[in-house]
């Protein structure tokens, strides 16, 4: 897709685990055909206003979700706590809605993304970073600047116009409303 940027964080170390997540052998964005068509519409809208979409995660194998759960239950050092979840205990990430035992990402119809400047590729201000597990990351949070709230509304508006639904607790997370596989959780490794 023309101009679309990707930074698939779970394929590397820049994520809340601090290591590649099980099931991510390559930094690839896989989506259902319907999700890709809808994302293309959102990207076209972003480009009309001098922006582009920057994608952090697309399809996520169920094994990756299982890896998140194992990590929560483990006693491994929390090397990324300050960057990703400074105000939440690791064991509370599920109860607070940031991690689930099943994810729409595993159906190929959910996507994590932000808006970036089309010329520089730099993300615009959203008030918090991607995967920052905190109430300030809620889509409608007033704990961020007016500019960040306006930018979140712009992202939400273009994604909703393209057929996606926003997730209240994560300004970056969107799921296709008419997803083709609403009850299937795929487990294919991303290569």
PDB file of N, CA and C in Angstrom, residues 74-150:
ATOM      1  N   UNK A  74       4.990 -15.451  34.814  1.00  0.00           N
ATOM      2  CA  UNK A  74       6.385 -15.774  35.128  1.00  0.00           C
ATOM      3  C   UNK A  74       6.982 -14.751  36.097  1.00  0.00           C
ATOM      4  N   UNK A  75       8.172 -15.071  36.573  1.00  0.00           N
ATOM      5  CA  UNK A  75       8.885 -14.132  37.436  1.00  0.00           C
ATOM      6  C   UNK A  75      10.135 -13.574  36.748  1.00  0.00           C
ATOM      7  N   UNK A  76      10.107 -13.508  35.408  1.00  0.00           N
ATOM      8  CA  UNK A  76      11.240 -12.941  34.673  1.00  0.00           C
ATOM      9  C   UNK A  76      11.364 -11.454  35.006  1.00  0.00           C
ATOM     10  N   UNK A  77      12.569 -10.906  34.932  1.00  0.00           N
ATOM     11  CA  UNK A  77      12.747  -9.474  35.212  1.00  0.00           C
ATOM     12  C   UNK A  77      11.875  -8.615  34.292  1.00  0.00           C
ATOM     13  N   UNK A  78      11.326  -7.563  34.851  1.00  0.00           N
ATOM     14  CA  UNK A  78      10.439  -6.661  34.105  1.00  0.00           C
ATOM     15  C   UNK A  78      11.259  -5.487  33.561  1.00  0.00           C
ATOM     16  N   UNK A  79      12.060  -5.774  32.559  1.00  0.00           N
ATOM     17  CA  UNK A  79      13.003  -4.785  32.033  1.00  0.00           C
ATOM     18  C   UNK A  79      12.331  -3.611  31.326  1.00  0.00           C
ATOM     19  N   UNK A  80      11.103  -3.781  30.863  1.00  0.00           N
ATOM     20  CA  UNK A  80      10.424  -2.725  30.102  1.00  0.00           C
ATOM     21  C   UNK A  80       9.295  -2.048  30.885  1.00  0.00           C
ATOM     22  N   UNK A  81       9.200  -2.319  32.178  1.00  0.00           N
ATOM     23  CA  UNK A  81       8.109  -1.783  32.991  1.00  0.00           C
ATOM     24  C   UNK A  81       8.026  -0.256  32.916  1.00  0.00           C
ATOM     25  N   UNK A  82       9.124   0.442  33.113  1.00  0.00           N
ATOM     26  CA  UNK A  82       9.088   1.910  33.116  1.00  0.00           C
ATOM     27  C   UNK A  82       8.612   2.483  31.790  1.00  0.00           C
ATOM     28  N   UNK A  83       8.929   1.831  30.715  1.00  0.00           N
ATOM     29  CA  UNK A  83       8.565   2.352  29.395  1.00  0.00           C
ATOM     30  C   UNK A  83       7.130   2.017  28.998  1.00  0.00           C
ATOM     31  N   UNK A  84       6.633   0.845  29.402  1.00  0.00           N
ATOM     32  CA  UNK A  84       5.339   0.386  28.893  1.00  0.00           C
ATOM     33  C   UNK A  84       4.217   0.281  29.929  1.00  0.00           C
ATOM     34  N   UNK A  85       4.535   0.041  31.186  1.00  0.00           N
ATOM     35  CA  UNK A  85       3.466  -0.109  32.178  1.00  0.00           C
ATOM     36  C   UNK A  85       3.940   0.335  33.565  1.00  0.00           C
ATOM     37  N   UNK A  86       4.419   1.569  33.696  1.00  0.00           N
ATOM     38  CA  UNK A  86       5.002   2.028  34.957  1.00  0.00           C
ATOM     39  C   UNK A  86       4.023   2.105  36.122  1.00  0.00           C
ATOM     40  N   UNK A  87       2.738   2.256  35.839  1.00  0.00           N
ATOM     41  CA  UNK A  87       1.750   2.445  36.898  1.00  0.00           C
ATOM     42  C   UNK A  87       0.820   1.258  37.091  1.00  0.00           C
ATOM     43  N   UNK A  88       1.128   0.141  36.428  1.00  0.00           N
ATOM     44  CA  UNK A  88       0.278  -1.051  36.500  1.00  0.00           C
ATOM     45  C   UNK A  88       1.148  -2.239  36.884  1.00  0.00           C
ATOM     46  N   UNK A  89       0.672  -3.029  37.827  1.00  0.00           N
ATOM     47  CA  UNK A  89       1.376  -4.264  38.155  1.00  0.00           C
ATOM     48  C   UNK A  89       1.203  -5.237  37.000  1.00  0.00           C
ATOM     49  N   UNK A  90       2.259  -5.971  36.711  1.00  0.00           N
ATOM     50  CA  UNK A  90       2.217  -6.928  35.599  1.00  0.00           C
ATOM     51  C   UNK A  90       1.016  -7.860  35.723  1.00  0.00           C
ATOM     52  N   UNK A  91       0.753  -8.334  36.928  1.00  0.00           N
ATOM     53  CA  UNK A  91      -0.345  -9.284  37.132  1.00  0.00           C
ATOM     54  C   UNK A  91      -1.724  -8.648  36.968  1.00  0.00           C
ATOM     55  N   UNK A  92      -1.798  -7.322  36.880  1.00  0.00           N
ATOM     56  CA  UNK A  92      -3.081  -6.628  36.697  1.00  0.00           C
ATOM     57  C   UNK A  92      -3.352  -6.250  35.241  1.00  0.00           C
ATOM     58  N   UNK A  93      -2.441  -6.553  34.337  1.00  0.00           N
ATOM     59  CA  UNK A  93      -2.615  -6.161  32.938  1.00  0.00           C
ATOM     60  C   UNK A  93      -3.834  -6.812  32.289  1.00  0.00           C
ATOM     61  N   UNK A  94      -4.174  -8.022  32.695  1.00  0.00           N
ATOM     62  CA  UNK A  94      -5.369  -8.682  32.146  1.00  0.00           C
ATOM     63  C   UNK A  94      -6.626  -8.033  32.713  1.00  0.00           C
ATOM     64  N   UNK A  95      -6.692  -7.902  34.030  1.00  0.00           N
ATOM     65  CA  UNK A  95      -7.884  -7.344  34.679  1.00  0.00           C
ATOM     66  C   UNK A  95      -8.180  -5.924  34.201  1.00  0.00           C
ATOM     67  N   UNK A  96      -7.151  -5.178  33.853  1.00  0.00           N
ATOM     68  CA  UNK A  96      -7.353  -3.801  33.408  1.00  0.00           C
ATOM     69  C   UNK A  96      -7.579  -3.686  31.897  1.00  0.00           C
ATOM     70  N   UNK A  97      -7.653  -4.825  31.201  1.00  0.00           N
ATOM     71  CA  UNK A  97      -8.040  -4.826  29.791  1.00  0.00           C
ATOM     72  C   UNK A  97      -6.934  -4.583  28.788  1.00  0.00           C
ATOM     73  N   UNK A  98      -5.679  -4.647  29.218  1.00  0.00           N
ATOM     74  CA  UNK A  98      -4.577  -4.404  28.289  1.00  0.00           C
ATOM     75  C   UNK A  98      -4.101  -5.672  27.587  1.00  0.00           C
ATOM     76  N   UNK A  99      -4.283  -6.800  28.221  1.00  0.00           N
ATOM     77  CA  UNK A  99      -3.911  -8.092  27.644  1.00  0.00           C
ATOM     78  C   UNK A  99      -5.073  -9.047  27.865  1.00  0.00           C
ATOM     79  N   UNK A 100      -5.346  -9.897  26.864  1.00  0.00           N
ATOM     80  CA  UNK A 100      -6.433 -10.878  26.965  1.00  0.00           C
ATOM     81  C   UNK A 100      -5.921 -12.237  26.518  1.00  0.00           C
ATOM     82  N   UNK A 101      -6.616 -13.282  26.934  1.00  0.00           N
ATOM     83  CA  UNK A 101      -6.200 -14.640  26.556  1.00  0.00           C
ATOM     84  C   UNK A 101      -6.547 -14.957  25.105  1.00  0.00           C
ATOM     85  N   UNK A 102      -7.407 -14.151  24.506  1.00  0.00           N
ATOM     86  CA  UNK A 102      -7.700 -14.236  23.077  1.00  0.00           C
ATOM     87  C   UNK A 102      -7.743 -12.810  22.541  1.00  0.00           C
ATOM     88  N   UNK A 103      -7.321 -12.645  21.299  1.00  0.00           N
ATOM     89  CA  UNK A 103      -7.220 -11.307  20.729  1.00  0.00           C
ATOM     90  C   UNK A 103      -7.808 -11.256  19.332  1.00  0.00           C
ATOM     91  N   UNK A 104      -8.465 -10.146  19.021  1.00  0.00           N
ATOM     92  CA  UNK A 104      -8.944  -9.920  17.665  1.00  0.00           C
ATOM     93  C   UNK A 104      -7.811  -9.905  16.652  1.00  0.00           C
ATOM     94  N   UNK A 105      -6.609  -9.610  17.113  1.00  0.00           N
ATOM     95  CA  UNK A 105      -5.446  -9.663  16.220  1.00  0.00           C
ATOM     96  C   UNK A 105      -5.269 -11.067  15.648  1.00  0.00           C
ATOM     97  N   UNK A 106      -5.608 -12.082  16.419  1.00  0.00           N
ATOM     98  CA  UNK A 106      -5.435 -13.473  15.967  1.00  0.00           C
ATOM     99  C   UNK A 106      -6.470 -13.872  14.923  1.00  0.00           C
ATOM    100  N   UNK A 107      -7.437 -13.004  14.679  1.00  0.00           N
ATOM    101  CA  UNK A 107      -8.435 -13.250  13.636  1.00  0.00           C
ATOM    102  C   UNK A 107      -8.073 -12.522  12.338  1.00  0.00           C
ATOM    103  N   UNK A 108      -6.994 -11.755  12.368  1.00  0.00           N
ATOM    104  CA  UNK A 108      -6.550 -11.044  11.171  1.00  0.00           C
ATOM    105  C   UNK A 108      -7.344  -9.794  10.861  1.00  0.00           C
ATOM    106  N   UNK A 109      -8.117  -9.311  11.841  1.00  0.00           N
ATOM    107  CA  UNK A 109      -8.973  -8.153  11.586  1.00  0.00           C
ATOM    108  C   UNK A 109      -8.746  -7.004  12.559  1.00  0.00           C
ATOM    109  N   UNK A 110      -7.679  -7.072  13.345  1.00  0.00           N
ATOM    110  CA  UNK A 110      -7.348  -5.982  14.266  1.00  0.00           C
ATOM    111  C   UNK A 110      -5.968  -5.448  13.913  1.00  0.00           C
ATOM    112  N   UNK A 111      -5.784  -4.182  14.220  1.00  0.00           N
ATOM    113  CA  UNK A 111      -4.533  -3.520  13.864  1.00  0.00           C
ATOM    114  C   UNK A 111      -4.190  -2.474  14.917  1.00  0.00           C
ATOM    115  N   UNK A 112      -2.914  -2.350  15.227  1.00  0.00           N
ATOM    116  CA  UNK A 112      -2.399  -1.299  16.109  1.00  0.00           C
ATOM    117  C   UNK A 112      -1.622  -0.325  15.232  1.00  0.00           C
ATOM    118  N   UNK A 113      -1.944   0.961  15.331  1.00  0.00           N
ATOM    119  CA  UNK A 113      -1.298   1.936  14.465  1.00  0.00           C
ATOM    120  C   UNK A 113      -1.400   3.335  15.017  1.00  0.00           C
ATOM    121  N   UNK A 114      -0.682   4.230  14.394  1.00  0.00           N
ATOM    122  CA  UNK A 114      -0.735   5.645  14.723  1.00  0.00           C
ATOM    123  C   UNK A 114      -0.661   6.440  13.428  1.00  0.00           C
ATOM    124  N   UNK A 115      -0.677   7.746  13.570  1.00  0.00           N
ATOM    125  CA  UNK A 115      -0.487   8.645  12.436  1.00  0.00           C
ATOM    126  C   UNK A 115       0.935   9.191  12.473  1.00  0.00           C
ATOM    127  N   UNK A 116       1.511   9.365  11.302  1.00  0.00           N
ATOM    128  CA  UNK A 116       2.860   9.921  11.191  1.00  0.00           C
ATOM    129  C   UNK A 116       2.879  10.981  10.101  1.00  0.00           C
ATOM    130  N   UNK A 117       3.842  11.875  10.196  1.00  0.00           N
ATOM    131  CA  UNK A 117       4.057  12.879   9.163  1.00  0.00           C
ATOM    132  C   UNK A 117       4.474  12.155   7.880  1.00  0.00           C
ATOM    133  N   UNK A 118       3.791  12.409   6.789  1.00  0.00           N
ATOM    134  CA  UNK A 118       4.060  11.696   5.533  1.00  0.00           C
ATOM    135  C   UNK A 118       5.451  12.010   4.974  1.00  0.00           C
ATOM    136  N   UNK A 119       5.993  13.184   5.276  1.00  0.00           N
ATOM    137  CA  UNK A 119       7.319  13.547   4.758  1.00  0.00           C
ATOM    138  C   UNK A 119       8.451  12.923   5.563  1.00  0.00           C
ATOM    139  N   UNK A 120       8.320  12.945   6.886  1.00  0.00           N
ATOM    140  CA  UNK A 120       9.423  12.502   7.750  1.00  0.00           C
ATOM    141  C   UNK A 120       9.250  11.092   8.295  1.00  0.00           C
ATOM    142  N   UNK A 121       8.000  10.616   8.339  1.00  0.00           N
ATOM    143  CA  UNK A 121       7.729   9.313   8.941  1.00  0.00           C
ATOM    144  C   UNK A 121       7.667   9.350  10.451  1.00  0.00           C
ATOM    145  N   UNK A 122       7.819  10.537  11.033  1.00  0.00           N
ATOM    146  CA  UNK A 122       7.787  10.667  12.492  1.00  0.00           C
ATOM    147  C   UNK A 122       6.347  10.612  12.997  1.00  0.00           C
ATOM    148  N   UNK A 123       6.088   9.801  14.024  1.00  0.00           N
ATOM    149  CA  UNK A 123       4.733   9.758  14.594  1.00  0.00           C
ATOM    150  C   UNK A 123       4.336  11.127  15.138  1.00  0.00           C
ATOM    151  N   UNK A 124       3.065  11.465  14.992  1.00  0.00           N
ATOM    152  CA  UNK A 124       2.581  12.715  15.567  1.00  0.00           C
ATOM    153  C   UNK A 124       2.205  12.461  17.026  1.00  0.00           C
ATOM    154  N   UNK A 125       2.018  13.525  17.782  1.00  0.00           N
ATOM    155  CA  UNK A 125       1.770  13.435  19.220  1.00  0.00           C
ATOM    156  C   UNK A 125       0.407  12.817  19.512  1.00  0.00           C
ATOM    157  N   UNK A 126       0.422  11.694  20.203  1.00  0.00           N
ATOM    158  CA  UNK A 126      -0.805  11.053  20.657  1.00  0.00           C
ATOM    159  C   UNK A 126      -0.893  11.060  22.185  1.00  0.00           C
ATOM    160  N   UNK A 127       0.047  11.718  22.832  1.00  0.00           N
ATOM    161  CA  UNK A 127       0.008  11.831  24.285  1.00  0.00           C
ATOM    162  C   UNK A 127       0.720  10.715  25.022  1.00  0.00           C
ATOM    163  N   UNK A 128       0.662   9.514  24.480  1.00  0.00           N
ATOM    164  CA  UNK A 128       1.396   8.368  25.021  1.00  0.00           C
ATOM    165  C   UNK A 128       1.926   7.576  23.834  1.00  0.00           C
ATOM    166  N   UNK A 129       2.858   6.710  24.111  1.00  0.00           N
ATOM    167  CA  UNK A 129       3.369   5.845  23.053  1.00  0.00           C
ATOM    168  C   UNK A 129       2.457   4.637  22.873  1.00  0.00           C
ATOM    169  N   UNK A 130       2.683   3.910  21.795  1.00  0.00           N
ATOM    170  CA  UNK A 130       1.968   2.651  21.537  1.00  0.00           C
ATOM    171  C   UNK A 130       2.267   1.677  22.673  1.00  0.00           C
ATOM    172  N   UNK A 131       1.264   0.900  23.049  1.00  0.00           N
ATOM    173  CA  UNK A 131       1.370  -0.131  24.089  1.00  0.00           C
ATOM    174  C   UNK A 131       1.763   0.428  25.447  1.00  0.00           C
ATOM    175  N   UNK A 132       1.464   1.703  25.704  1.00  0.00           N
ATOM    176  CA  UNK A 132       1.672   2.271  27.035  1.00  0.00           C
ATOM    177  C   UNK A 132       0.422   1.943  27.836  1.00  0.00           C
ATOM    178  N   UNK A 133       0.532   0.966  28.720  1.00  0.00           N
ATOM    179  CA  UNK A 133      -0.618   0.448  29.453  1.00  0.00           C
ATOM    180  C   UNK A 133      -0.903   1.337  30.660  1.00  0.00           C
ATOM    181  N   UNK A 134      -1.842   2.257  30.470  1.00  0.00           N
ATOM    182  CA  UNK A 134      -2.143   3.264  31.477  1.00  0.00           C
ATOM    183  C   UNK A 134      -3.458   3.941  31.079  1.00  0.00           C
ATOM    184  N   UNK A 135      -4.235   4.423  32.043  1.00  0.00           N
ATOM    185  CA  UNK A 135      -5.472   5.131  31.686  1.00  0.00           C
ATOM    186  C   UNK A 135      -5.254   6.323  30.750  1.00  0.00           C
ATOM    187  N   UNK A 136      -4.072   6.917  30.768  1.00  0.00           N
ATOM    188  CA  UNK A 136      -3.818   8.038  29.854  1.00  0.00           C
ATOM    189  C   UNK A 136      -3.803   7.598  28.393  1.00  0.00           C
ATOM    190  N   UNK A 137      -3.729   6.289  28.148  1.00  0.00           N
ATOM    191  CA  UNK A 137      -3.786   5.762  26.778  1.00  0.00           C
ATOM    192  C   UNK A 137      -5.210   5.469  26.319  1.00  0.00           C
ATOM    193  N   UNK A 138      -6.184   5.603  27.213  1.00  0.00           N
ATOM    194  CA  UNK A 138      -7.570   5.395  26.795  1.00  0.00           C
ATOM    195  C   UNK A 138      -7.887   6.388  25.680  1.00  0.00           C
ATOM    196  N   UNK A 139      -8.621   5.939  24.712  1.00  0.00           N
ATOM    197  CA  UNK A 139      -8.895   6.740  23.523  1.00  0.00           C
ATOM    198  C   UNK A 139      -9.409   8.134  23.861  1.00  0.00           C
ATOM    199  N   UNK A 140     -10.306   8.242  24.834  1.00  0.00           N
ATOM    200  CA  UNK A 140     -10.912   9.526  25.174  1.00  0.00           C
ATOM    201  C   UNK A 140     -10.317  10.158  26.426  1.00  0.00           C
ATOM    202  N   UNK A 141      -9.112   9.774  26.815  1.00  0.00           N
ATOM    203  CA  UNK A 141      -8.480  10.312  28.023  1.00  0.00           C
ATOM    204  C   UNK A 141      -8.302  11.827  27.921  1.00  0.00           C
ATOM    205  N   UNK A 142      -8.571  12.508  29.033  1.00  0.00           N
ATOM    206  CA  UNK A 142      -8.326  13.950  29.102  1.00  0.00           C
ATOM    207  C   UNK A 142      -6.997  14.235  29.807  1.00  0.00           C
ATOM    208  N   UNK A 143      -6.235  13.196  30.106  1.00  0.00           N
ATOM    209  CA  UNK A 143      -4.944  13.350  30.784  1.00  0.00           C
ATOM    210  C   UNK A 143      -3.817  13.707  29.819  1.00  0.00           C
ATOM    211  N   UNK A 144      -4.150  13.886  28.547  1.00  0.00           N
ATOM    212  CA  UNK A 144      -3.147  14.249  27.542  1.00  0.00           C
ATOM    213  C   UNK A 144      -3.476  15.639  26.997  1.00  0.00           C
ATOM    214  N   UNK A 145      -2.562  16.212  26.247  1.00  0.00           N
ATOM    215  CA  UNK A 145      -2.741  17.572  25.728  1.00  0.00           C
ATOM    216  C   UNK A 145      -3.908  17.663  24.742  1.00  0.00           C
ATOM    217  N   UNK A 146      -4.354  18.889  24.509  1.00  0.00           N
ATOM    218  CA  UNK A 146      -5.420  19.114  23.527  1.00  0.00           C
ATOM    219  C   UNK A 146      -5.000  18.635  22.144  1.00  0.00           C
ATOM    220  N   UNK A 147      -3.740  18.888  21.772  1.00  0.00           N
ATOM    221  CA  UNK A 147      -3.248  18.433  20.469  1.00  0.00           C
ATOM    222  C   UNK A 147      -3.313  16.913  20.366  1.00  0.00           C
ATOM    223  N   UNK A 148      -2.892  16.226  21.417  1.00  0.00           N
ATOM    224  CA  UNK A 148      -2.925  14.758  21.405  1.00  0.00           C
ATOM    225  C   UNK A 148      -4.362  14.253  21.300  1.00  0.00           C
ATOM    226  N   UNK A 149      -5.287  14.885  22.027  1.00  0.00           N
ATOM    227  CA  UNK A 149      -6.701  14.466  21.944  1.00  0.00           C
ATOM    228  C   UNK A 149      -7.241  14.687  20.535  1.00  0.00           C
ATOM    229  N   UNK A 150      -6.878  15.816  19.931  1.00  0.00           N
ATOM    230  CA  UNK A 150      -7.314  16.095  18.561  1.00  0.00           C
ATOM    231  C   UNK A 150      -6.729  15.060  17.596  1.00  0.00           C
TER     232      UNK A 150
END
